[in-house]
XYZ file of C-alpha atoms in Angstrom:
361
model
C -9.473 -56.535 -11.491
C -7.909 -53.312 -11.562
C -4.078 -52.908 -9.944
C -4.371 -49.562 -9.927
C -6.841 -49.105 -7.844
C -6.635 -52.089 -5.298
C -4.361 -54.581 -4.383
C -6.071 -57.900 -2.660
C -4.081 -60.282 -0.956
C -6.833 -63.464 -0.740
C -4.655 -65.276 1.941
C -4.607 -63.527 4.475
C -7.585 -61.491 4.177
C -6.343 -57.820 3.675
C -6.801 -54.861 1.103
C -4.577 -52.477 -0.010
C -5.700 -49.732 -1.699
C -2.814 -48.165 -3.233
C -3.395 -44.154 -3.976
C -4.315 -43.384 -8.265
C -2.147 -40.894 -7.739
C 0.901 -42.530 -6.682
C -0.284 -44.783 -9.347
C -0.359 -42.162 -12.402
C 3.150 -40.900 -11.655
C 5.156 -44.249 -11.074
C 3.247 -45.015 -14.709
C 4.323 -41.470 -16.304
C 7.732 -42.324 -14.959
C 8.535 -45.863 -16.261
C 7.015 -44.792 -19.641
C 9.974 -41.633 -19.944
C 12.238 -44.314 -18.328
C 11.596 -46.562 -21.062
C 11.473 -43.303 -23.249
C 15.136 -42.868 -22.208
C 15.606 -46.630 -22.458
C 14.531 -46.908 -26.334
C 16.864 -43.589 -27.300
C 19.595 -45.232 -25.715
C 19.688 -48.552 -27.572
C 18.664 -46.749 -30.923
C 21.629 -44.555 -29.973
C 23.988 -47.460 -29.643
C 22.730 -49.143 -33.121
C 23.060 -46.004 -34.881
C 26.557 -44.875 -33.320
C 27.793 -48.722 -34.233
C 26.347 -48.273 -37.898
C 28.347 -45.074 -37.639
C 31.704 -45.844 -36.481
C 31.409 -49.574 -39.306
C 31.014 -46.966 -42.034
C 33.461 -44.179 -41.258
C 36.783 -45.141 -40.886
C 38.277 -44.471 -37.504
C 40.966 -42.091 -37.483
C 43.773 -42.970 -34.645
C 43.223 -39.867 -32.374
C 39.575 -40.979 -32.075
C 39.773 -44.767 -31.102
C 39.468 -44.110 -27.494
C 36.668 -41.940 -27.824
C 34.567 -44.161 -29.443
C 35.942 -47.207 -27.000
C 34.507 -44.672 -24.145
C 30.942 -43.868 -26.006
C 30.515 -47.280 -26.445
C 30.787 -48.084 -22.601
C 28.870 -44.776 -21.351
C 25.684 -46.638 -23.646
C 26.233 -49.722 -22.498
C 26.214 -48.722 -19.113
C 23.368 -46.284 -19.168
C 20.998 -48.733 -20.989
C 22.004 -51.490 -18.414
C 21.306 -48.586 -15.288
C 18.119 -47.631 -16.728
C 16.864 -51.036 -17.140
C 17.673 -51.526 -13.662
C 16.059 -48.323 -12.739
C 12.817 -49.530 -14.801
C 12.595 -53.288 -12.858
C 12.999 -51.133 -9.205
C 10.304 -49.287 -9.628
C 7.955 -51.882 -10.976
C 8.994 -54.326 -8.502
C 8.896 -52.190 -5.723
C 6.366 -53.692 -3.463
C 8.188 -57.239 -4.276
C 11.660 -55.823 -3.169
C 10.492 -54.519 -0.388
C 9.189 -57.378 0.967
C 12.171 -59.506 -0.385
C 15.323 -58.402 1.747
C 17.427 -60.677 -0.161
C 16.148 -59.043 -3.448
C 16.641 -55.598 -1.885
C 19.955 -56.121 -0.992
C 20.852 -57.156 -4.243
C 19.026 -53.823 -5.993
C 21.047 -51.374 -3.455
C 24.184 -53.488 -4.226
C 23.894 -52.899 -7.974
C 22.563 -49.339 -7.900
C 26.007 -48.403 -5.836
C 28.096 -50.454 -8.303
C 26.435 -48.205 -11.453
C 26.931 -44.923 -9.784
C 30.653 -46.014 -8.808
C 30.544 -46.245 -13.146
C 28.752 -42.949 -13.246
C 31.333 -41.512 -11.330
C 34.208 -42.967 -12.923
C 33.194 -42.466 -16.570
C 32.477 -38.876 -15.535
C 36.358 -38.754 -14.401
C 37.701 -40.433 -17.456
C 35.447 -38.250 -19.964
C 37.138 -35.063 -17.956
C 40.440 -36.802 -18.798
C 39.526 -36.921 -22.621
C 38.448 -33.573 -22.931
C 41.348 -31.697 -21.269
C 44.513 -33.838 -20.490
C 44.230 -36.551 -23.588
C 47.208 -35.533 -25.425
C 46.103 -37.388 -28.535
C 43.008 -35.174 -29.199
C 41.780 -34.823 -32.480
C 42.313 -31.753 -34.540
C 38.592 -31.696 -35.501
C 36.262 -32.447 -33.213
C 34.511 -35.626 -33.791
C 31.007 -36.819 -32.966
C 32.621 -38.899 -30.370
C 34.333 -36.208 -28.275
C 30.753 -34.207 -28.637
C 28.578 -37.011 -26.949
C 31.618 -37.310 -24.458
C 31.504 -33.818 -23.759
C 27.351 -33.852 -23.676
C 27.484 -37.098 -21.138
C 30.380 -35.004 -19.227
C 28.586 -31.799 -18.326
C 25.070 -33.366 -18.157
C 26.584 -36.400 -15.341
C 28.020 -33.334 -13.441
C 24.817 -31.526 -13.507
C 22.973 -33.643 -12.909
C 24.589 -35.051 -9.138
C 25.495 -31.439 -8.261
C 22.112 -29.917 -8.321
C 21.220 -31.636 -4.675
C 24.553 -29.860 -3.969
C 23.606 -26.589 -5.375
C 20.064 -26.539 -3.846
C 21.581 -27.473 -0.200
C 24.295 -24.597 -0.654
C 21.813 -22.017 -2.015
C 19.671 -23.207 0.786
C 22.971 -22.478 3.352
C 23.324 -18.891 2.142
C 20.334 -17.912 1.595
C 18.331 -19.328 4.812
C 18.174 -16.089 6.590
C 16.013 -14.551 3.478
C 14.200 -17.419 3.796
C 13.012 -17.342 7.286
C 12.241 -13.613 6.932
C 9.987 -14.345 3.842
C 8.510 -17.219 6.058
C 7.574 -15.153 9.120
C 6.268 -12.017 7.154
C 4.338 -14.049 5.117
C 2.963 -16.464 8.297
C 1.226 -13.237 9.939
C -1.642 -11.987 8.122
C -2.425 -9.446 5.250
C -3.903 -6.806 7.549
C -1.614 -7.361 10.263
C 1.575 -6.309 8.346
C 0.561 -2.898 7.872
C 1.904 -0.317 10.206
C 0.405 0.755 13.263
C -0.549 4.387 12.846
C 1.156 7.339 15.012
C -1.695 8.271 17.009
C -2.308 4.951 18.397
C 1.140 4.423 19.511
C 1.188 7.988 21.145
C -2.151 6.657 22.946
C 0.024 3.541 24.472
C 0.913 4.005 28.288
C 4.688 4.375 28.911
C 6.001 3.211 32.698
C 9.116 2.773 34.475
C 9.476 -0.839 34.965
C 9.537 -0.263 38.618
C 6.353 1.675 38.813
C 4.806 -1.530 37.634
C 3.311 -2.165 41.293
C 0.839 -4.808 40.192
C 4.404 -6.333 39.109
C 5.899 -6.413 42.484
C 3.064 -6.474 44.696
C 2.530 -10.081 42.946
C 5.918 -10.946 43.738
C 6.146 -9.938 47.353
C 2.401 -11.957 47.952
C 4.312 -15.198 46.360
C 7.472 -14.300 48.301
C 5.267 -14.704 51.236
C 2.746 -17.690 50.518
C 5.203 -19.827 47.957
C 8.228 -22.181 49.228
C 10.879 -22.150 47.302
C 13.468 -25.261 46.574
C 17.068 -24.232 46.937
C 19.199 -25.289 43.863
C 21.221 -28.550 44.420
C 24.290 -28.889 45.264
C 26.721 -32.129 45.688
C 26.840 -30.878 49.700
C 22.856 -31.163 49.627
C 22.322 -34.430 47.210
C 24.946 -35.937 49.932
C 23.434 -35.051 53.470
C 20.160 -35.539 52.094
C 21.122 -39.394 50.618
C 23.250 -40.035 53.833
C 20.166 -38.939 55.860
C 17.974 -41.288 53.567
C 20.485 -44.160 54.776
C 20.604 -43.761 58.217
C 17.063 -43.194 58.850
C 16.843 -46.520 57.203
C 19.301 -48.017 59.198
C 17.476 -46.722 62.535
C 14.327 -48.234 61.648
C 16.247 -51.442 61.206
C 18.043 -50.911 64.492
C 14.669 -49.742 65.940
C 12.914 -52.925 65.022
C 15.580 -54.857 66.136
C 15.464 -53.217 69.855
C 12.039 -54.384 69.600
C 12.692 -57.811 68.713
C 15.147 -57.398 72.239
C 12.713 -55.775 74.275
C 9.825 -58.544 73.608
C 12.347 -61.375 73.822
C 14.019 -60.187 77.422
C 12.330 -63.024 79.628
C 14.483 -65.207 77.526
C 17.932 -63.205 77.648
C 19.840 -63.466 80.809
C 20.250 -60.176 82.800
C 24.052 -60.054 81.776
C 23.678 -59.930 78.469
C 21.081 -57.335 78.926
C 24.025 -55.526 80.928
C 26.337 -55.423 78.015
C 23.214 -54.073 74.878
C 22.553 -50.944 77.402
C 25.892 -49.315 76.061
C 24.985 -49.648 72.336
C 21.025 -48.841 73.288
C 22.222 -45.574 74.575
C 24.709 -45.076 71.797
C 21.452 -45.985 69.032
C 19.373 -43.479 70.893
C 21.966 -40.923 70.515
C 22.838 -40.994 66.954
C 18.897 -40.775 66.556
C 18.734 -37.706 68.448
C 22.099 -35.911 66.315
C 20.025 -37.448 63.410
C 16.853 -35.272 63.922
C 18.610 -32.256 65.073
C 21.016 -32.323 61.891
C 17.848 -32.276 60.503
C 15.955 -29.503 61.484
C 19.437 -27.420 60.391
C 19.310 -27.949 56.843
C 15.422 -27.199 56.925
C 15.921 -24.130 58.555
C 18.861 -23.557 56.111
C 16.603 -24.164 53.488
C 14.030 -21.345 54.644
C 16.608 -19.377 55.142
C 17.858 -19.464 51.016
C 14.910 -19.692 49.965
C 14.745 -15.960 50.388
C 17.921 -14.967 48.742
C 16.655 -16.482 45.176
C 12.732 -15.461 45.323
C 13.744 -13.019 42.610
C 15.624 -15.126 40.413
C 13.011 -15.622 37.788
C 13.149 -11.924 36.218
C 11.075 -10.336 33.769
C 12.475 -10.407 30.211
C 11.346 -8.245 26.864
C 9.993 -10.741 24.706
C 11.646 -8.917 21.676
C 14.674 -8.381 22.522
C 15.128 -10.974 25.306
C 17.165 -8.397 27.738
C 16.229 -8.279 31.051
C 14.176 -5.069 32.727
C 15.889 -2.786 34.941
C 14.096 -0.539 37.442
C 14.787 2.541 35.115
C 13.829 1.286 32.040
C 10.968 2.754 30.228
C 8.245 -0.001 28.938
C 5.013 0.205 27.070
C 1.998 -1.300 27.960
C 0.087 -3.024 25.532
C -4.068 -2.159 25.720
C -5.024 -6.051 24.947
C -3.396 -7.467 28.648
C -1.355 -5.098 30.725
C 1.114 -8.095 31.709
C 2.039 -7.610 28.390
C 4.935 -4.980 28.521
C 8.203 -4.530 26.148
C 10.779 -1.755 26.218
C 9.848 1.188 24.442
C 12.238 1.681 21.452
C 11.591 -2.774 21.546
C 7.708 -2.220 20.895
C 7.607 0.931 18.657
C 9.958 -1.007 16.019
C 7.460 -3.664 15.991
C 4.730 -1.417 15.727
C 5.711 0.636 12.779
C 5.837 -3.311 11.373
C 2.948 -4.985 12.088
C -0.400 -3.958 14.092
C -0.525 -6.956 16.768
C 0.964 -7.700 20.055
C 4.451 -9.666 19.931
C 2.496 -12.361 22.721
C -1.415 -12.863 21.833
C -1.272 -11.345 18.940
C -3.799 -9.135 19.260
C -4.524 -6.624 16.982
C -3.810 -3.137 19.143
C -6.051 -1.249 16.449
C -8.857 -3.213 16.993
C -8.449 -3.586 20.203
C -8.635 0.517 20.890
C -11.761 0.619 18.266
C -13.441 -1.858 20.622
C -12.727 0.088 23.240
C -13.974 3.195 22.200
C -17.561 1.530 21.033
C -18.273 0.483 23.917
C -21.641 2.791 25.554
């Protein structure tokens, strides 16, 4: 059978079908991993035929010492490398194995990092460094620059992404709207657009005043309201307990003696009291409520959906021909305009929309 295309597990009865794509690129990568794998041992066999025939001068002892351990340790990481990704479905599964895998990964780029530190050290604070440079100090200086090129490109992309992010969006939104719609509205269609003062807009404030009349509106909350109305909760509780209870009395007054009788009227008349303060307390803070509920019926303003500035009586506003509850300040909508040929809301294409208009018999 193929792995590649299908991966059966026989005991408990279920398929995996793992993507030929996915597939192709974890093979193309463990071959240049083991690409990488084979260079580095031939490396390490040619560098040690090297360094047996030359003799090693004293200013280059170190150097070697320090090529020899950069090898070591990037054959050993790459082998490592090379066994997680074909053994990744077993790791997974294996937490003991994973944990060992993320263990040894951190302890190779804790090596990475360090052998990075101590190649800087060679190559410009070693006071012992050679007078020519040997083939040493050049693979130092290769590993060197490649190690810190290599870990600060995710820095460099997410610091180019930083500064540059405004660009970014721009290109994103121009390019989300569509080829025809980015091309400037022509002059004679905005000149055909109808300009109002924002208080002229009757349709605007007839609609309020109707809902002003026909809607109820909730007061904001307050700690004064949350308490009265939670203490009003309570006690209305409490008086249908107290209520029942006068019940209980009332049935069971053949069997309580007329004194005793004598001594509940006090706290009957008391009960019935606090009942009465109850319900009149009540109707207060409803006609309170009523009475707010006036002062913020024009909280909700309109706002310009481009600039996000709320409309003031005298403000000029243009009305768009595709809804006429779609109105933005003047100088607001003829920017857009001379960008783009669509309303800022249902974007609508005003052009079209006119054309439409004027083909209908």
């Amino acid at each position: 059978m193929n792995i590649d295309s299908e991966d059966i597990n026989n005991n408990d009865g279920n398929f995996t079908h793992i993507n030929n794509t996915e597939m192709i690129i974890f093979r193309y990568f463990t071959i240049f991993l083991y690409f990488l794998l084979f260079c580095n041992i031939f490396s390490l066999f040619g560098l040690g035929i090297y360094f047996l025939s030359i003799p090693c001068e004293k200013c280059d002892f170190y150097n070697r010492i320090l090529v020899t351990v950069i090898l070591v340790k990037s054959i050993a990481h790459l082998k490592l490398t090379i066994i997680k990704v074909k053994r990744r479905d077993e790791i997974e599964n294996n937490e003991r194995l994973k944990n060992i895998i993320v263990f040894l990964i951190k302890i190779f780029n804790f090596l990475t990092f360090l052998l990075a530190v101590v190649s800087l050290y060679f190559l410009h604070f070693y006071n012992n460094i050679c007078v020519t440079p040997t083939l040493s100090l050049k693979l130092i200086r290769i590993y060197y620059y490649f190690t810190i090129t290599l870990y600060f490109i995710p820095l460099l992309f997410y610091i180019s992404i930083g500064l540059f992010l405004s660009i970014i969006i721009c290109i994103m939104i121009n390019y989300s709207v569509e080829e025809g719609d980015r091309i400037p509205t022509p002059e004679n269609i905005i000149s055909r657009l109808k300009i109002v003062k924002y208080k002229d807009l009757d349709y605007i404030h007839k609609k309020g005043k109707k809902s002003n009349k026909n809607k109820k509106y909730i007061k904001k909350p307050s700690f004064e309201m949350i308490f009265d109305k939670v203490k009003s909760v309570i006690i209305d509780k409490e008086n249908n307990e107290k209520k029942k209870k006068m019940q209980l009395n009332s049935s069971n007054s053949n069997i309580i003696d007329e004194n005793l009788q004598e001594m509940l009227k006090p706290l009957n008349t008391n009960i019935e009291s606090e009942i009465n303060y109850n319900n009149d307390n009540n109707k207060v803070t409803q006609e309170n409520l009523l009475n707010n509920n006036k002062e913020i019926s024009n909280e909700n303003e309109d706002v310009c959906s481009i600039c996000m500035m709320n409309y003031i009586n005298n403000d000029d506003v243009m009305i768009m021909p595709c809804d006429k509850r779609h109105f933005f300040h003047v100088s607001c909508l003829t920017k857009w305009l001379y960008k783009s040929q669509v309303c800022p809301i249902c974007r609508t294409n005003i052009v079209n929309c006119f054309n439409s208009k004027n083909n209908i018999v």
